[in-house]
Amino acid sequence: MNKLKTYQIKISIATASAVAILFVGCGDNYKRVGQEAATTIYPQGVARNFTLTYTEAKKEMSSLDSAETRVIAILKSPLNKDFDNLEFQYKEFPEGLQVDFFDEKNQKSVITADYGIIYSQTNLIDLQGNVVITAHDGKKLEAPQLYWDRKNKWIFTQEKFTYTNPEDGTIMDGEGMDFNREFTFFNAHKTYGLMTIKEN
């Protein structure tokens, strides 16, 4: 009997050890990746019914001067999230935006988009979703996405676009283009489809 009890005790110890090893081996030491590991990022500021007016002085000023300024752009959005507290700074407009900008003659052109993001350090604006630029003379550009380089006053896309010019009655479809803000220089990378030309 002694041998049987010893044998049963050994089996019980072996079973208990196996269960303990099983529980220790099943510990949660899984390193989270992807969405699970994403750090929550909070904006430093949130503004609703946001309006920002950009102005510039008509002449260069010193620190003690005062001078007349002119409005060069007005940015409006239902929601603005300011992430300038991050290392890579940006401002986001998740519910869309409208930018009215004015040339030297105070003629207004308008840009609208469903979503926008301004990269503060590079002065690049990424506009997405139903992007429409309407120039003061009625020229219109429609595209799903556009980039606007504010520093160089240059707009470009690699997406499909439709360009309407009421001056000569033409409608042009294409893919990829770049142009200056005033529409005085326009470079379409690829054009296709029908071009409607107004007859006199």
Short mmCIF file of C-alpha atoms in Angstrom, two decimals:
data_model
loop_
_atom_site.label_atom_id
_atom_site.label_comp_id
_atom_site.label_asym_id
_atom_site.label_seq_id
_atom_site.Cartn_x
_atom_site.Cartn_y
_atom_site.Cartn_z
CA MET A 1 0.00 0.00 0.00
CA ASN A 2 2.85 2.28 0.77
CA LYS A 3 4.10 1.98 -2.78
CA LEU A 4 0.62 2.76 -4.15
CA LYS A 5 0.25 5.87 -1.98
CA THR A 6 3.70 7.08 -2.99
CA TYR A 7 2.82 6.44 -6.62
CA GLN A 8 -0.48 8.42 -6.25
CA ILE A 9 1.30 11.31 -4.53
CA LYS A 10 3.87 11.43 -7.36
CA ILE A 11 1.06 11.45 -9.94
CA SER A 12 -0.75 14.25 -8.03
CA ILE A 13 2.45 16.33 -7.84
CA ALA A 14 3.10 15.79 -11.57
CA THR A 15 -0.49 16.79 -12.42
CA ALA A 16 -0.32 19.90 -10.22
CA SER A 17 3.02 20.87 -11.81
CA ALA A 18 1.64 20.39 -15.32
CA VAL A 19 -1.42 22.56 -14.56
CA ALA A 20 0.81 25.26 -12.98
CA ILE A 21 3.10 25.27 -16.03
CA LEU A 22 0.03 25.48 -18.27
CA PHE A 23 -1.31 28.55 -16.42
CA VAL A 24 2.10 30.25 -16.37
CA GLY A 25 2.57 29.51 -20.07
CA CYS A 26 -0.81 31.04 -20.90
CA GLY A 27 0.01 34.43 -19.40
CA ASP A 28 -0.77 37.52 -21.53
CA ASN A 29 2.66 38.66 -22.66
CA TYR A 30 1.41 39.47 -26.18
CA LYS A 31 2.85 42.74 -27.46
CA ARG A 32 0.10 44.91 -28.91
CA VAL A 33 0.55 46.03 -32.51
CA GLY A 34 -1.37 48.12 -34.99
CA GLN A 35 -4.63 49.64 -33.77
CA GLU A 36 -4.23 48.13 -30.28
CA ALA A 37 -0.87 49.86 -29.76
CA ALA A 38 -1.92 53.24 -31.16
CA THR A 39 -1.31 56.11 -28.79
CA THR A 40 -4.33 58.31 -28.28
CA ILE A 41 -3.60 61.75 -29.70
CA TYR A 42 -5.47 64.78 -28.45
CA PRO A 43 -5.58 68.18 -30.17
CA GLN A 44 -4.35 71.21 -28.27
CA GLY A 45 -7.51 73.02 -29.32
CA VAL A 46 -10.87 72.42 -30.95
CA ALA A 47 -12.96 75.19 -32.53
CA ARG A 48 -16.50 75.04 -33.88
CA ASN A 49 -17.80 77.40 -36.59
CA PHE A 50 -14.21 78.42 -37.16
CA THR A 51 -13.29 81.53 -39.20
CA LEU A 52 -9.70 82.65 -39.75
CA THR A 53 -8.79 85.78 -41.71
CA TYR A 54 -5.31 86.05 -43.25
CA THR A 55 -4.03 89.56 -43.90
CA GLU A 56 -0.83 91.10 -45.20
CA ALA A 57 0.61 94.60 -45.04
CA LYS A 58 0.71 96.55 -48.28
CA LYS A 59 4.32 97.56 -47.51
CA GLU A 60 7.10 96.06 -45.44
CA MET A 61 7.01 97.26 -41.83
CA SER A 62 9.47 97.53 -38.96
CA SER A 63 8.43 96.64 -35.43
CA LEU A 64 7.27 100.21 -34.68
CA ASP A 65 5.37 100.88 -37.93
CA SER A 66 1.68 100.71 -38.51
CA ALA A 67 0.27 100.32 -41.98
CA GLU A 68 -2.81 99.35 -43.89
CA THR A 69 -3.37 95.66 -44.43
CA ARG A 70 -5.43 93.81 -46.97
CA VAL A 71 -7.31 90.54 -46.59
CA ILE A 72 -5.69 87.79 -48.66
CA ALA A 73 -7.80 84.81 -47.49
CA ILE A 74 -10.68 83.84 -45.22
CA LEU A 75 -10.88 80.21 -44.07
CA LYS A 76 -14.19 78.90 -42.69
CA SER A 77 -15.00 75.48 -41.28
CA PRO A 78 -17.64 73.90 -39.01
CA LEU A 79 -14.86 72.13 -37.05
CA ASN A 80 -11.13 72.71 -36.62
CA LYS A 81 -8.78 70.46 -34.63
CA ASP A 82 -5.36 71.96 -33.89
CA PHE A 83 -2.55 69.40 -33.52
CA ASP A 84 0.32 71.92 -33.43
CA ASN A 85 1.28 70.37 -30.07
CA LEU A 86 2.76 67.33 -31.89
CA GLU A 87 6.24 66.97 -33.32
CA PHE A 88 4.73 66.87 -36.84
CA GLN A 89 2.29 69.77 -36.57
CA TYR A 90 -0.99 70.01 -38.46
CA LYS A 91 -4.51 71.43 -38.35
CA GLU A 92 -7.42 69.21 -39.38
CA PHE A 93 -10.83 70.15 -40.80
CA PRO A 94 -12.78 66.85 -40.62
CA GLU A 95 -16.17 68.37 -41.54
CA GLY A 96 -14.94 70.31 -44.57
CA LEU A 97 -13.78 73.83 -45.24
CA GLN A 98 -14.15 76.84 -47.51
CA VAL A 99 -11.32 79.23 -48.39
CA ASP A 100 -12.08 82.59 -50.01
CA PHE A 101 -8.89 84.14 -51.34
CA PHE A 102 -8.40 87.58 -52.85
CA ASP A 103 -5.95 88.76 -55.51
CA GLU A 104 -4.24 92.16 -55.74
CA LYS A 105 -7.43 93.63 -57.29
CA ASN A 106 -9.53 92.21 -54.42
CA GLN A 107 -11.22 89.71 -56.77
CA LYS A 108 -12.49 86.67 -54.84
CA SER A 109 -11.92 83.02 -55.73
CA VAL A 110 -13.32 80.15 -53.63
CA ILE A 111 -12.09 76.65 -52.72
CA THR A 112 -14.40 74.11 -51.03
CA ALA A 113 -13.69 70.54 -49.89
CA ASP A 114 -15.27 67.85 -47.69
CA TYR A 115 -12.04 67.43 -45.68
CA GLY A 116 -8.84 69.39 -45.26
CA ILE A 117 -5.56 69.25 -43.42
CA ILE A 118 -2.92 71.98 -43.17
CA TYR A 119 0.64 70.84 -42.46
CA SER A 120 2.02 73.76 -40.45
CA GLN A 121 5.74 73.15 -41.01
CA THR A 122 5.56 72.63 -44.77
CA ASN A 123 2.76 75.11 -45.59
CA LEU A 124 1.06 72.37 -47.62
CA ILE A 125 -2.73 71.98 -47.62
CA ASP A 126 -4.29 68.62 -48.51
CA LEU A 127 -7.91 68.97 -49.70
CA GLN A 128 -10.03 65.84 -50.16
CA GLY A 129 -13.55 64.96 -51.27
CA ASN A 130 -15.54 67.01 -53.80
CA VAL A 131 -12.83 69.65 -54.13
CA VAL A 132 -14.05 72.62 -56.19
CA ILE A 133 -12.08 75.74 -57.06
CA THR A 134 -14.11 78.58 -58.55
CA ALA A 135 -12.00 81.49 -59.81
CA HIS A 136 -13.25 85.09 -59.82
CA ASP A 137 -13.77 84.93 -63.61
CA GLY A 138 -15.94 81.78 -63.42
CA LYS A 139 -13.28 79.18 -64.30
CA LYS A 140 -13.92 76.04 -62.28
CA LEU A 141 -11.84 73.01 -61.38
CA GLU A 142 -13.33 69.87 -59.80
CA ALA A 143 -11.27 66.96 -58.41
CA PRO A 144 -11.43 64.35 -55.63
CA GLN A 145 -8.15 65.62 -54.12
CA LEU A 146 -5.87 68.65 -54.50
CA TYR A 147 -2.71 69.86 -52.82
CA TRP A 148 -2.10 73.57 -52.33
CA ASP A 149 1.44 74.77 -51.67
CA ARG A 150 0.77 78.09 -49.91
CA LYS A 151 4.39 79.23 -49.90
CA ASN A 152 4.82 78.86 -53.67
CA LYS A 153 1.14 79.65 -54.46
CA TRP A 154 0.95 76.42 -56.45
CA ILE A 155 -1.88 73.86 -56.72
CA PHE A 156 -1.48 70.30 -58.01
CA THR A 157 -3.05 66.84 -58.17
CA GLN A 158 -2.44 63.41 -59.69
CA GLU A 159 -6.17 62.60 -59.62
CA LYS A 160 -8.80 62.92 -62.36
CA PHE A 161 -10.22 66.40 -62.83
CA THR A 162 -12.76 68.44 -64.78
CA TYR A 163 -11.84 71.98 -65.79
CA THR A 164 -14.52 74.37 -67.04
CA ASN A 165 -13.58 77.63 -68.74
CA PRO A 166 -16.62 79.82 -69.49
CA GLU A 167 -14.48 82.43 -71.33
CA ASP A 168 -13.93 80.12 -74.29
CA GLY A 169 -16.80 77.72 -73.50
CA THR A 170 -14.63 74.63 -73.00
CA ILE A 171 -14.85 71.67 -70.62
CA MET A 172 -11.73 69.53 -70.27
CA ASP A 173 -11.35 66.20 -68.46
CA GLY A 174 -7.94 64.89 -67.52
CA GLU A 175 -5.71 63.23 -64.98
CA GLY A 176 -2.92 65.00 -63.12
CA MET A 177 -2.24 68.71 -63.37
CA ASP A 178 -0.64 71.70 -61.72
CA PHE A 179 -1.29 75.43 -61.93
CA ASN A 180 -0.80 78.72 -60.15
CA ARG A 181 -3.46 80.18 -57.89
CA GLU A 182 -4.61 82.75 -60.46
CA PHE A 183 -5.13 80.13 -63.23
CA THR A 184 -2.78 82.10 -65.49
CA PHE A 185 -0.49 79.05 -65.88
CA PHE A 186 -2.16 75.66 -66.29
CA ASN A 187 -0.37 72.37 -67.04
CA ALA A 188 -2.56 69.28 -67.59
CA HIS A 189 -0.53 66.06 -67.52
CA LYS A 190 -3.06 63.95 -69.43
CA THR A 191 -6.34 64.96 -71.07
CA TYR A 192 -9.04 62.73 -72.53
CA GLY A 193 -12.73 62.49 -73.26
CA LEU A 194 -14.74 65.18 -74.95
CA MET A 195 -13.74 68.80 -75.13
CA THR A 196 -16.76 70.99 -75.70
CA ILE A 197 -15.95 74.09 -77.71
CA LYS A 198 -18.44 76.93 -77.96
CA GLU A 199 -19.26 78.00 -81.52
CA ASN A 200 -19.57 81.69 -82.48
#
